[in-house]
Amino acid sequence: MTQISSGASEERKEESQSPLMNKLDEIQAALSSVPVAANPLKEDWQIPVIDLALLRSPVERSVVIDQIRGACENWGFFHVVNHGVPHDVINGMWKAYDTLYQAPAEQRAIFDHGEPFLPPSLREKFFEMLKSFPKGVDLKDTIRLHKFNPDDEDRMTHVPQECRKLLCAYFKSVRDLGFQILETISESLGIERDYFRNVTGNNPELNVSIHRYSPYEDAEQRMGLPVHVDIDILTILLQTDDVEGLEVKKDDRWVVVKPVAGSFVINLGEVIQAITNGKYRSVLHRGMLNKDKVRSSVACFLVPTPDSMIEPIPHLVTEENPPHHLIADWATYYHHHFAKALKL
Ligand SMILES: O=C(O)CCC(=O)C(=O)O
Ligand SMILES: [Fe+2]
């Protein structure tokens, strides 16, 4: 595995000031104390809503590309509507959701990857760290499908039979949408449309987290999903459209991502931040709980192939803006990220 970096002490100096290290410190701080709503909420701000139907119009395409550039620079998050994923495919995902959550524990143990998607060698350390955190900061239930390839229905024998087709149809469609959005993100940077797909290896395998946030009476004192950034390329999130819970960090405030009927929430992962050398942002977010309603969400993570080189686009590196992130193949990058988070 390749790892290109400057000398060790220089690297450490750079890291101690990097946005990534600030984020990791904030994640640690938030995890070690309850209650969690430390920063004031900004109720009237909203993440951008982008209408993808306009991409088909030659006149309006450039307007949409400009909106995507603005959303990526300022928010790292946006809704997409008119995205082309059919309603019945989305309804099929919700049906599959019920089937997966109703499965008996012994069956779920077979299809649910269980723990977060961590490098195997760091699992033990991660669980040790978790023990030191107070209870009540990670109260959701999550079913995880690891390296899920929706083209491979025949090999999906571990997933309940009645939802295989539904999951494949949904994740194929959502993966296509993700790839299409990556093209518009490339276009917004003035680079070839297939830049991201090429450098990250066009990986057909997805990671999937299917969350269920049960209600808690003292919901404000607790946390469903702790503060984090997504360590992927792009996340495409489907959420219940009548219950709030997702919050995004913006200018030191938490902004509620109000559900928009029929939309997907898109957020940029760490990989886009690394490849754009900080021009586009992967931002902190968290999942809050509700007093009396269940909230559900389905996160689909596009990830690079292990040998993809994660390095900044050359014209986004300058003397004043040297590489912010480790330059390495994805397997190394991923390991390094978690090792830093665990302070190893
Ligand atoms: O449930 C949500 O709204 C957020 C999920 C999320 O951020 C994640 O799975 O990484
Ligand atoms: Fe996330």
PDB file of C-alpha atoms in Angstrom, residues 11 13 41 55 58 111 130 177 181 192 227 242 256 258 278 289 294 298 320 343:
ATOM      1  CA  GLU A  11       2.776  15.854   9.143  1.00  0.00           C
ATOM      2  CA  LYS A  13       2.218  19.845  12.806  1.00  0.00           C
ATOM      3  CA  LEU A  41     -30.103  25.845  17.176  1.00  0.00           C
ATOM      4  CA  LEU A  55     -30.278  19.412 -15.283  1.00  0.00           C
ATOM      5  CA  PRO A  58     -29.468  23.087 -21.456  1.00  0.00           C
ATOM      6  CA  PHE A 111     -27.731 -10.295   7.624  1.00  0.00           C
ATOM      7  CA  LEU A 130     -16.964   3.359  23.595  1.00  0.00           C
ATOM      8  CA  LEU A 177     -28.366   8.832  -8.493  1.00  0.00           C
ATOM      9  CA  ILE A 181     -24.585  13.706  -8.493  1.00  0.00           C
ATOM     10  CA  GLU A 192     -14.123  16.014 -16.332  1.00  0.00           C
ATOM     11  CA  VAL A 227     -21.809  13.849  16.148  1.00  0.00           C
ATOM     12  CA  ASP A 242     -42.807  13.811   8.989  1.00  0.00           C
ATOM     13  CA  VAL A 256     -32.333  21.099  11.657  1.00  0.00           C
ATOM     14  CA  LYS A 258     -36.370  19.740   7.855  1.00  0.00           C
ATOM     15  CA  GLY A 278     -11.004  21.502   1.569  1.00  0.00           C
ATOM     16  CA  LEU A 289     -34.458  11.872  19.156  1.00  0.00           C
ATOM     17  CA  VAL A 294     -40.305   6.970  15.696  1.00  0.00           C
ATOM     18  CA  VAL A 298     -31.695   4.797   5.305  1.00  0.00           C
ATOM     19  CA  GLU A 320      -0.822  28.703   0.632  1.00  0.00           C
ATOM     20  CA  LYS A 343      -5.726   8.684  19.305  1.00  0.00           C
TER      21      LYS A 343
END
